PDB file of C-alpha atoms in Angstrom:
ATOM      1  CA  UNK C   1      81.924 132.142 120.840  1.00 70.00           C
ATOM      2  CA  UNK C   2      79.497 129.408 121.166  1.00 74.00           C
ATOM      3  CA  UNK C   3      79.740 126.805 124.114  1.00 80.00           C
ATOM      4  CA  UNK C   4      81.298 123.494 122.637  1.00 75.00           C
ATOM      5  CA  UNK C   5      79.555 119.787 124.026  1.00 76.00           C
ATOM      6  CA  UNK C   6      81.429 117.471 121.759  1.00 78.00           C
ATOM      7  CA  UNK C   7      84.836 116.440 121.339  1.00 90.00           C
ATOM      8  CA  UNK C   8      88.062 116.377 123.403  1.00 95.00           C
ATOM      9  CA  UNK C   9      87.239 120.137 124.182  1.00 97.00           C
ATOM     10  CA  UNK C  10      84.206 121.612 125.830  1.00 97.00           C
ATOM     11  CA  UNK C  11      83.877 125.141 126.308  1.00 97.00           C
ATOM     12  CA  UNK C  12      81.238 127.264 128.673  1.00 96.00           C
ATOM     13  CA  UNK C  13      80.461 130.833 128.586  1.00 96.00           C
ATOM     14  CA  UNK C  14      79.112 133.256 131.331  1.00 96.00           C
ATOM     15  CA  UNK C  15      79.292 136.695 130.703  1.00 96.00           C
ATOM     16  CA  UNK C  16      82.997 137.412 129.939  1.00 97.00           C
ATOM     17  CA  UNK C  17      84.074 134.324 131.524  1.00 98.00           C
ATOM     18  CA  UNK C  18      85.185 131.267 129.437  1.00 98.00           C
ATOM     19  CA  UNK C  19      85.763 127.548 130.797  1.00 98.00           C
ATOM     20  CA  UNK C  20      87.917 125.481 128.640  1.00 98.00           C
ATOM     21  CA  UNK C  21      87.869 122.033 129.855  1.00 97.00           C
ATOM     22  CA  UNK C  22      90.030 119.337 128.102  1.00 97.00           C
ATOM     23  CA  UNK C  23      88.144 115.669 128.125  1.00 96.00           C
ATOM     24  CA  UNK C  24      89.945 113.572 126.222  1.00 95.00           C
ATOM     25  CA  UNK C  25      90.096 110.081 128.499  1.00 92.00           C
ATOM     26  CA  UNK C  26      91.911 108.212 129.743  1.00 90.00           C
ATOM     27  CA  UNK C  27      94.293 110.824 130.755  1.00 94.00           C
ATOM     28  CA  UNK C  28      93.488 113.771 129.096  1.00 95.00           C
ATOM     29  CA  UNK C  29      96.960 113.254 127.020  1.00 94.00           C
ATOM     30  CA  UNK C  30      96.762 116.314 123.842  1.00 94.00           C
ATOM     31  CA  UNK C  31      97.708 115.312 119.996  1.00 92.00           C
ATOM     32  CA  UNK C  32      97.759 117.297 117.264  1.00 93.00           C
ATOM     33  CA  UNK C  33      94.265 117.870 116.314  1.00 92.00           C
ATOM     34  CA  UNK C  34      93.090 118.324 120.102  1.00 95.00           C
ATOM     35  CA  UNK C  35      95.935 120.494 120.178  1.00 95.00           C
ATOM     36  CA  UNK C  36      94.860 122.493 117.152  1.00 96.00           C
ATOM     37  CA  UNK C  37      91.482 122.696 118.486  1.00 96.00           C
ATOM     38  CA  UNK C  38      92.146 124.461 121.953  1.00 97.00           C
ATOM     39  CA  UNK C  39      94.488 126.879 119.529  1.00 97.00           C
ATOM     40  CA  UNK C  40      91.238 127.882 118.150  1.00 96.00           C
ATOM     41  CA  UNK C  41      89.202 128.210 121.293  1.00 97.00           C
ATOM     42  CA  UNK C  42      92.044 130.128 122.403  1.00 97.00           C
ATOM     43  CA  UNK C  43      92.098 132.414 119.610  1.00 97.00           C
ATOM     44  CA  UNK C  44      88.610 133.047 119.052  1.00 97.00           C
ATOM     45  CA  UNK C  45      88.562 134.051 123.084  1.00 97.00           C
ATOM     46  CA  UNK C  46      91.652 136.376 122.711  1.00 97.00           C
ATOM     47  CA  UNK C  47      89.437 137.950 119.736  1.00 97.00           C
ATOM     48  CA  UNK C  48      86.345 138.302 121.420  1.00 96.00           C
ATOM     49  CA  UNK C  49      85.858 141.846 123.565  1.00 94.00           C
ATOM     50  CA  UNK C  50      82.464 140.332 125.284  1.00 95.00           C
ATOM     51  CA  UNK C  51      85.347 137.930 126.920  1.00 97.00           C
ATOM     52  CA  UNK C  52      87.534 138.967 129.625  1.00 97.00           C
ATOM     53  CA  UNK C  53      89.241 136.089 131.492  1.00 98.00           C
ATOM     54  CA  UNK C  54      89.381 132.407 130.636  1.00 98.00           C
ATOM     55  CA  UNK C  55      89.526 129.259 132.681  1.00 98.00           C
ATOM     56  CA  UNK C  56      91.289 125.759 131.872  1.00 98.00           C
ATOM     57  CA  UNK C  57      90.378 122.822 133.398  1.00 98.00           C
ATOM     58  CA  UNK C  58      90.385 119.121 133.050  1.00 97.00           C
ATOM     59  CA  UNK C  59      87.310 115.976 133.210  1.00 95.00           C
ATOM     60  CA  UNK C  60      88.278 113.590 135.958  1.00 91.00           C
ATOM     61  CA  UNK C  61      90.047 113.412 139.278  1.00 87.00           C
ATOM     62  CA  UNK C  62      92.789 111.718 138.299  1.00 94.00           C
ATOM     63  CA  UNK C  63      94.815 113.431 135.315  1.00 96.00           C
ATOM     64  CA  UNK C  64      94.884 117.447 134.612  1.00 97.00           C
ATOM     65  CA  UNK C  65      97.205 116.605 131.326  1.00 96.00           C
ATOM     66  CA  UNK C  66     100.092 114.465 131.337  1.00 94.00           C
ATOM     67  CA  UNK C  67     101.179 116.413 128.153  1.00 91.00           C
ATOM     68  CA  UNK C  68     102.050 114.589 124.435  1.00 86.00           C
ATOM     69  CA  UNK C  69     100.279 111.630 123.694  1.00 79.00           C
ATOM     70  CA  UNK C  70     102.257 109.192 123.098  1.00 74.00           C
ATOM     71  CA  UNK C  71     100.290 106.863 122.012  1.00 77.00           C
ATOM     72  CA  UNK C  72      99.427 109.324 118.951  1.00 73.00           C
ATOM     73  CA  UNK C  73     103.204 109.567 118.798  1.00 70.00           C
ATOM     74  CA  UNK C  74     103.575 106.273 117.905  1.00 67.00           C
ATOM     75  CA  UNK C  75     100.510 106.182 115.691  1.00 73.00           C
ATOM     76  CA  UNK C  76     102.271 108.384 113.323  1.00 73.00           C
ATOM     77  CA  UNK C  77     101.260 112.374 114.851  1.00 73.00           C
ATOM     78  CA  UNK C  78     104.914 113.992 114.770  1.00 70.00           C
ATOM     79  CA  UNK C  79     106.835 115.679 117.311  1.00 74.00           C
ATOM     80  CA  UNK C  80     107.495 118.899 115.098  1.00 73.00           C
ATOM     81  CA  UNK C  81     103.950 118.361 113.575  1.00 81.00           C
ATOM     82  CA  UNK C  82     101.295 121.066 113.117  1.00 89.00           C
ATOM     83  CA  UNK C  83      99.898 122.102 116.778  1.00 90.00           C
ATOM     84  CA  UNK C  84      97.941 124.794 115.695  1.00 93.00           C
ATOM     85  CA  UNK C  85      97.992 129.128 116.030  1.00 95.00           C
ATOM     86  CA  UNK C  86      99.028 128.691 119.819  1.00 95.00           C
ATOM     87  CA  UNK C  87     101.242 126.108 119.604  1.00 94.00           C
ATOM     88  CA  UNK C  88     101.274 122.942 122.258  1.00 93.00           C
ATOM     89  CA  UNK C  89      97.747 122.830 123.838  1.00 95.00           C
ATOM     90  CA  UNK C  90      96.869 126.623 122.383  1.00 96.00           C
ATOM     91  CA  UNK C  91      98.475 128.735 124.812  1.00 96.00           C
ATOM     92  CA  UNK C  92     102.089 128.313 124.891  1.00 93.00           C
ATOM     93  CA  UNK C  93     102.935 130.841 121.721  1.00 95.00           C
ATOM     94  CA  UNK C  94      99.394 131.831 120.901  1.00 96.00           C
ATOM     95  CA  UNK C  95     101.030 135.943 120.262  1.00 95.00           C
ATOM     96  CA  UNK C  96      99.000 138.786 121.443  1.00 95.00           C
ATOM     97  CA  UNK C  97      96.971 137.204 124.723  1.00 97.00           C
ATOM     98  CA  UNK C  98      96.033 139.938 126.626  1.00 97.00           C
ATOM     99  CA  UNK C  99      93.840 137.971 128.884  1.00 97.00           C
ATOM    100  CA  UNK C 100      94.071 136.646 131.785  1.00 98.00           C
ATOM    101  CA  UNK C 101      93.840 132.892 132.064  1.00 98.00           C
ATOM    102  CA  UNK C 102      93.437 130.777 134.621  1.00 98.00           C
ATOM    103  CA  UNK C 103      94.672 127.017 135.370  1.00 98.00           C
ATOM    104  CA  UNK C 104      92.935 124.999 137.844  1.00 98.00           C
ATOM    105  CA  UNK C 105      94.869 122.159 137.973  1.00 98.00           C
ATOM    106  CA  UNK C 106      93.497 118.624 139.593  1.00 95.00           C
ATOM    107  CA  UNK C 107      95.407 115.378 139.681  1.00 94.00           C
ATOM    108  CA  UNK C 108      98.871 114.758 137.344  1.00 97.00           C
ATOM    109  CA  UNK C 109     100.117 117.398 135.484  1.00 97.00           C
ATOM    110  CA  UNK C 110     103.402 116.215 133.966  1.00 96.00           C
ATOM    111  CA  UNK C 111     105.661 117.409 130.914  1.00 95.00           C
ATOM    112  CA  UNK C 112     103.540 119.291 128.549  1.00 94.00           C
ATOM    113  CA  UNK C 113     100.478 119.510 130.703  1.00 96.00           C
ATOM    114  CA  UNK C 114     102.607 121.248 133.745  1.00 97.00           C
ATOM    115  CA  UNK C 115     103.978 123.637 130.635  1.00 96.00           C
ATOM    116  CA  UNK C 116     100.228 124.041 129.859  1.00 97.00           C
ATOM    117  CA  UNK C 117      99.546 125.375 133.231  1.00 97.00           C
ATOM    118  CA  UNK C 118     102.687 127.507 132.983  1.00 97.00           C
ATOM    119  CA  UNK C 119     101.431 129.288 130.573  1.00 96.00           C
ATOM    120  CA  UNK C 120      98.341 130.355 131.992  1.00 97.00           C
ATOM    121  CA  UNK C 121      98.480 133.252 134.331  1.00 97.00           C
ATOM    122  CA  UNK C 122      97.637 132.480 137.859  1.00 98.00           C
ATOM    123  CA  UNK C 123      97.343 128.388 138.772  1.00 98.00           C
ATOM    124  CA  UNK C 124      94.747 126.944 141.600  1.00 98.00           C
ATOM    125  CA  UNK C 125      95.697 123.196 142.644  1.00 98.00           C
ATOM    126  CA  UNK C 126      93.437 120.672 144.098  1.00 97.00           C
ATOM    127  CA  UNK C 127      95.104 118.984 147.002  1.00 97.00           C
ATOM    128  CA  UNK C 128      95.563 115.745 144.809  1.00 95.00           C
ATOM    129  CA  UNK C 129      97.787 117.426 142.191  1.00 97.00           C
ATOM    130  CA  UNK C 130     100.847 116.107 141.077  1.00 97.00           C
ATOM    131  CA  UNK C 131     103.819 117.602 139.352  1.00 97.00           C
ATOM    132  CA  UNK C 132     106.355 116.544 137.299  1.00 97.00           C
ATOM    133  CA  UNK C 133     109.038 117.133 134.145  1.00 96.00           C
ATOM    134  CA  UNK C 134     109.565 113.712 133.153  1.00 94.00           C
ATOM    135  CA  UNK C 135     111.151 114.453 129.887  1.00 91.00           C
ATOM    136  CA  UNK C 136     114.339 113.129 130.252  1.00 89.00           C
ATOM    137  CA  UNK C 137     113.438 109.883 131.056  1.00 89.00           C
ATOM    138  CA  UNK C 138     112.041 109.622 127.596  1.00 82.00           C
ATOM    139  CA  UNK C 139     115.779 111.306 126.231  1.00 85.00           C
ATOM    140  CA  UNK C 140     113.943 114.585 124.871  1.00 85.00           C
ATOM    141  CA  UNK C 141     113.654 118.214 126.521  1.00 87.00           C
ATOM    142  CA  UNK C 142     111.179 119.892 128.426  1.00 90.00           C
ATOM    143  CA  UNK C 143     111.811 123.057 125.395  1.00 91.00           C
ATOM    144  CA  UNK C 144     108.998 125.357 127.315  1.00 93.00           C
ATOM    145  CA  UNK C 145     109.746 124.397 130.885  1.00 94.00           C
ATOM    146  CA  UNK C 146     113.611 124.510 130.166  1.00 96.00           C
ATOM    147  CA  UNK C 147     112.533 128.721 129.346  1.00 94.00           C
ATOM    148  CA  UNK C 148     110.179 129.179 131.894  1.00 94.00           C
ATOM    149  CA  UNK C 149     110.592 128.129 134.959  1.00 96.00           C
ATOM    150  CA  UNK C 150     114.209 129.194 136.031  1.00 95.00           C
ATOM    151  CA  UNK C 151     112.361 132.505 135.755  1.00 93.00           C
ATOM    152  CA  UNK C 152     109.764 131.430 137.744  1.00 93.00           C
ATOM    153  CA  UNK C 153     111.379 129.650 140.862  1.00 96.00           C
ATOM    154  CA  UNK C 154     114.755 129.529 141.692  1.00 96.00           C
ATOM    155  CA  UNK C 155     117.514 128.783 139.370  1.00 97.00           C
ATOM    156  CA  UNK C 156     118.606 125.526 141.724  1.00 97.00           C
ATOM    157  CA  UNK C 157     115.360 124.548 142.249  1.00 97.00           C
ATOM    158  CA  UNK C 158     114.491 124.304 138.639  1.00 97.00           C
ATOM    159  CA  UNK C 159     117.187 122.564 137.364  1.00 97.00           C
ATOM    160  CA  UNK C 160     116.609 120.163 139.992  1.00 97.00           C
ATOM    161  CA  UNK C 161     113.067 119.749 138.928  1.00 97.00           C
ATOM    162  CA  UNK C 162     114.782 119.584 135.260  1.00 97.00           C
ATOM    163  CA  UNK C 163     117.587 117.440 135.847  1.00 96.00           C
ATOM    164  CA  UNK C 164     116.050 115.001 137.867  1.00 96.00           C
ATOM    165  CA  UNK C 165     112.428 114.332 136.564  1.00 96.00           C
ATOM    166  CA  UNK C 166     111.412 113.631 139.873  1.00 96.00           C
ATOM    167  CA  UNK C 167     107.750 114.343 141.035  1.00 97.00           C
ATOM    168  CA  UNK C 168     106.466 117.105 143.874  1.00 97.00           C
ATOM    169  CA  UNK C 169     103.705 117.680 145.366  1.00 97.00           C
ATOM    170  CA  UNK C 170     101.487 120.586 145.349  1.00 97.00           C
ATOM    171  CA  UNK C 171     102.794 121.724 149.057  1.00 97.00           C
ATOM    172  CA  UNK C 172     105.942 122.481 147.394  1.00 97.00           C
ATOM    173  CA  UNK C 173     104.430 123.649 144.237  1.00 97.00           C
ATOM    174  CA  UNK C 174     102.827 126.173 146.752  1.00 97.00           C
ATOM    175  CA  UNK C 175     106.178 127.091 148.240  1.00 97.00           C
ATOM    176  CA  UNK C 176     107.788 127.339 145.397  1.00 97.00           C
ATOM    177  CA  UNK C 177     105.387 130.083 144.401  1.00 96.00           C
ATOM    178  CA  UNK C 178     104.027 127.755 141.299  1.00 96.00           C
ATOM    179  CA  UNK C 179     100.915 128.261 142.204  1.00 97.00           C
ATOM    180  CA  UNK C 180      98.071 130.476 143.946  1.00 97.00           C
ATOM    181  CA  UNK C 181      96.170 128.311 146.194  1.00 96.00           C
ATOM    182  CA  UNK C 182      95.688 124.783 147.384  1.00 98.00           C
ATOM    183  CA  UNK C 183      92.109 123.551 147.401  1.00 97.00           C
ATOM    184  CA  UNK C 184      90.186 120.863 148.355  1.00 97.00           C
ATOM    185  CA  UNK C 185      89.315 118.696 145.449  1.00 96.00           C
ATOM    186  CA  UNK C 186      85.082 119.639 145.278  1.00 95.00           C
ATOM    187  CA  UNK C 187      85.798 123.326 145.894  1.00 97.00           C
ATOM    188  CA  UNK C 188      88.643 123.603 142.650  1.00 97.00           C
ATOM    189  CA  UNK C 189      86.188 124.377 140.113  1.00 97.00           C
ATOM    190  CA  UNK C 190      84.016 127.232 142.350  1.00 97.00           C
ATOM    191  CA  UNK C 191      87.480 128.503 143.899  1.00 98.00           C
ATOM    192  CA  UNK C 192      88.312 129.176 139.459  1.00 98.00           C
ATOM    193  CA  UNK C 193      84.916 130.507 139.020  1.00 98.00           C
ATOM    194  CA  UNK C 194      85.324 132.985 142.584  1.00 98.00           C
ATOM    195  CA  UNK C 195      88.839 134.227 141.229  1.00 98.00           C
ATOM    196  CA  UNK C 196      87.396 134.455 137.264  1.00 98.00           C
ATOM    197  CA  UNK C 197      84.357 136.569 138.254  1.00 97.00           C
ATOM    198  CA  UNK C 198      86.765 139.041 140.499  1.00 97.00           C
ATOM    199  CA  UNK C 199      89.306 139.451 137.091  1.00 97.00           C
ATOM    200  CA  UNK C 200      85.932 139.599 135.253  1.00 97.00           C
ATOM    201  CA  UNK C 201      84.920 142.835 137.623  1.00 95.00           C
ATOM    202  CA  UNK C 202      88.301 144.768 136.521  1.00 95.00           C
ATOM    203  CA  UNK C 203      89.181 146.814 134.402  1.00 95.00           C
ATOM    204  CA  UNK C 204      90.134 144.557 131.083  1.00 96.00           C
ATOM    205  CA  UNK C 205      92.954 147.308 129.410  1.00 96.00           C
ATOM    206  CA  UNK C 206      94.376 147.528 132.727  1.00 96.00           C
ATOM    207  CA  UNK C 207      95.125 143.896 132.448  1.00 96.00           C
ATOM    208  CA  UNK C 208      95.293 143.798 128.702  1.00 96.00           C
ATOM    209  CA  UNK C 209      98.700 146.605 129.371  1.00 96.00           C
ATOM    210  CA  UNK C 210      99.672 144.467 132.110  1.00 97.00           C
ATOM    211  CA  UNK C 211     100.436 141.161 129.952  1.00 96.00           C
ATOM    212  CA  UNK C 212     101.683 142.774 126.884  1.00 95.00           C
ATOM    213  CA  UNK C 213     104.517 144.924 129.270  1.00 96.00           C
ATOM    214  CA  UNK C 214     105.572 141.950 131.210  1.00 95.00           C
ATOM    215  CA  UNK C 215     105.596 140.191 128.019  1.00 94.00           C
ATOM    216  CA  UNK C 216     107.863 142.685 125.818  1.00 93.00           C
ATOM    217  CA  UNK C 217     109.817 143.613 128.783  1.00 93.00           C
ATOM    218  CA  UNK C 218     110.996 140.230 129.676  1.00 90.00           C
ATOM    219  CA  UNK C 219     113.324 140.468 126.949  1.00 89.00           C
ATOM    220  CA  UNK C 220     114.353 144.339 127.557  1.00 93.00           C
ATOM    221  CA  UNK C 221     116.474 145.738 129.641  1.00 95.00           C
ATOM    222  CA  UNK C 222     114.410 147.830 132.773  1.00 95.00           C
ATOM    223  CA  UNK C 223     114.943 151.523 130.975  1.00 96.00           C
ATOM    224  CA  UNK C 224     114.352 150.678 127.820  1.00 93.00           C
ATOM    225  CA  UNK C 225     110.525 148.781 128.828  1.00 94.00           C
ATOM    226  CA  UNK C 226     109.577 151.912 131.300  1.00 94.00           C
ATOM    227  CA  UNK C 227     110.332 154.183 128.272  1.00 94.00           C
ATOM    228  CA  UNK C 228     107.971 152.094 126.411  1.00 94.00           C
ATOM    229  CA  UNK C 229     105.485 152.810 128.615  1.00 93.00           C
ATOM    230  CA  UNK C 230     106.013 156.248 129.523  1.00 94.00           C
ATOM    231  CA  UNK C 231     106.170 157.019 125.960  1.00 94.00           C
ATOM    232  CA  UNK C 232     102.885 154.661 124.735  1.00 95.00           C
ATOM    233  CA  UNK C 233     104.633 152.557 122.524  1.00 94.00           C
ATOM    234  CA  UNK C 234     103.103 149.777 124.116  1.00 93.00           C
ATOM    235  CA  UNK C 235     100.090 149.540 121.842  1.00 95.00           C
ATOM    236  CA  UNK C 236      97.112 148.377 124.490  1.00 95.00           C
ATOM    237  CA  UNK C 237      99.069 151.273 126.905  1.00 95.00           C
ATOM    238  CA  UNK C 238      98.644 153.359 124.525  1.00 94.00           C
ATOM    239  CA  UNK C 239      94.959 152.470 124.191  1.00 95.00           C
ATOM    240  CA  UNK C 240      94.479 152.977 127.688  1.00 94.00           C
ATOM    241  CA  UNK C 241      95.717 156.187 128.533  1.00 95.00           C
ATOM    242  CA  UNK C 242      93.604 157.584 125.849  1.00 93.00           C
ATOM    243  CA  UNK C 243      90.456 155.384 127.099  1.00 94.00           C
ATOM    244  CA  UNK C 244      87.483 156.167 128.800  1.00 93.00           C
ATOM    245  CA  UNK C 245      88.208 153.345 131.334  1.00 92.00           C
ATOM    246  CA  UNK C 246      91.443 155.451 132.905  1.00 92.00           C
ATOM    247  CA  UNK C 247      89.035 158.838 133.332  1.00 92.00           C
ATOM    248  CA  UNK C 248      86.187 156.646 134.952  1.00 90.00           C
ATOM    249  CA  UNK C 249      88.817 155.382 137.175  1.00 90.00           C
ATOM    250  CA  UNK C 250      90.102 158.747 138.511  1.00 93.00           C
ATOM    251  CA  UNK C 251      86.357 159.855 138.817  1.00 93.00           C
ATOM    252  CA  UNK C 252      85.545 156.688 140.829  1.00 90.00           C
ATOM    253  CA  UNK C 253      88.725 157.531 142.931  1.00 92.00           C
ATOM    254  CA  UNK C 254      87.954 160.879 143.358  1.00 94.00           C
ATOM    255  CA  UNK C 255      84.055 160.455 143.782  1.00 92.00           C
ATOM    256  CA  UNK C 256      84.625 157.356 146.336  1.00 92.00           C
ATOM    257  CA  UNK C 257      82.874 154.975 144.541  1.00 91.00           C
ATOM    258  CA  UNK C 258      83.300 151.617 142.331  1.00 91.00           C
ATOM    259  CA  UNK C 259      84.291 151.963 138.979  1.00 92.00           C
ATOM    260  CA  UNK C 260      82.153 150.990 135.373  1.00 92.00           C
ATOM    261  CA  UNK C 261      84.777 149.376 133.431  1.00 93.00           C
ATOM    262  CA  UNK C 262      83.857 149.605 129.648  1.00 91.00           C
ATOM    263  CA  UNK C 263      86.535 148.106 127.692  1.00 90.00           C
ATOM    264  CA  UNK C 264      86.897 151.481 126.137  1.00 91.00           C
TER     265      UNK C 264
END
């Protein structure tokens, strides 16, 4: 994948770390096409083995993503239009994702932007962030939020969030378990890079079988997903029990020493 300059998405690569940062001012709102677009950077980074982890970010201090534009709303972009292979803002039903992704989240992130960071795997917040689900003030649903997060936080909690469309800050975001780590506003972007390069350092089908069980299995009942497992029928399991990666790790254990992950 080639870095990307131009547009409402720019992209950076180092090694097998790519940054994904939405620019699309004022407020870094997504329609269809920029959602369409980060669908395809998404893809293209979920296909690419030189890649290991991804980062998203947003330009400015002020606005991560409020979500929908709906200003393009009203300029004729439909709800239940075309957002592209991953869906709203390229991650939230982009299938097979066996990446980890990080959001590092600065400023609002409201309806379909806090969704956006929902779906990403582990979430670093600048001390300015803001949360909110505002959608029923606008008499629609928050459809991903609604799904994910009484699985994330508590049930009560959630619904409150839900129910009331009020904001929080990123204290309680932090207590909630939301996200990872509170940082100060100039030390977001290294903090992302610090935590890519360690993800970047492990072993990828490790974390490739991690996603795809607690994926599958959050939809299964316990026995059923551990005799996946046990049995391989996880398909990037079964890659890695017959990899080289899982006998270089038992050598490395065994021999006292850090690992050479190969992807293979």
């Amino acid at each position: 994948m080639d870095d990307l300059t131009e547009g409402p998405i720019k992209t950076r690569r180092e090694g097998g770390i790519l940054e994904v940062t939405l620019d699309r001012p004022k407020a870094n709102a997504i329609d269809l096409a920029t959602s369409r677009i980060m669908g395809d950077v998404f893809k293209a980074f979920r296909d690419d083995d030189g890649l290991r982890v991804a980062i998203l970010r947003a330009e400015g201090e002020k606005f991560f993503c409020p979500g929908w534009d709906l200003k393009a709303a009203a300029g004729g972009d439909a709800v239940d239009g075309d957002y592209g292979v991953g869906g709203f803002g390229g991650l939230q039903e982009l299938p097979n994702l066996n990446k980890p992704v990080i959001a590092a989240v600065n400023g609002i992130c409201c309806g379909g932007g806090l969704e956006l960071a929902l779906s990403c795997d582990l979430i670093l917040a600048s001390e300015t962030a803001s949360f909110a689900l505002p959608e029923i003030r606008s008499g629609t649903v928050a459809d991903a939020a609604s799904i994910k997060l009484p699985k994330r936080i508590p049930y009560h909690v959630a619904m409150d969030l839900l129910l009331t469309g009020r904001w929080f800050d990123v204290e309680e975001a932090k207590h909630w378990g939301l996200i990872k780590e509170i940082c100060a506003p100039d030390e977001l972007r290294p903090r992302a890079w610090d935590l890519a390069r360690l993800l970047e350092s492990g072993p990828p089908l490790v974390f490739a079988a991690i996603k795809e069980v607690v994926r599958e299995a959050e939809a299964m009942r316990f026995q059923d997903a551990l005799n996946r497992i046990t049995k391989r029928q996880f398909a990037t399991v079964d890659r890695l029990y017959g990899s080289e990666d899982l006998h270089e790790g038992q050598r490395a254990f065994a021999e006292k020493r850090d690992p050479v992950w190969k992807g293979r």
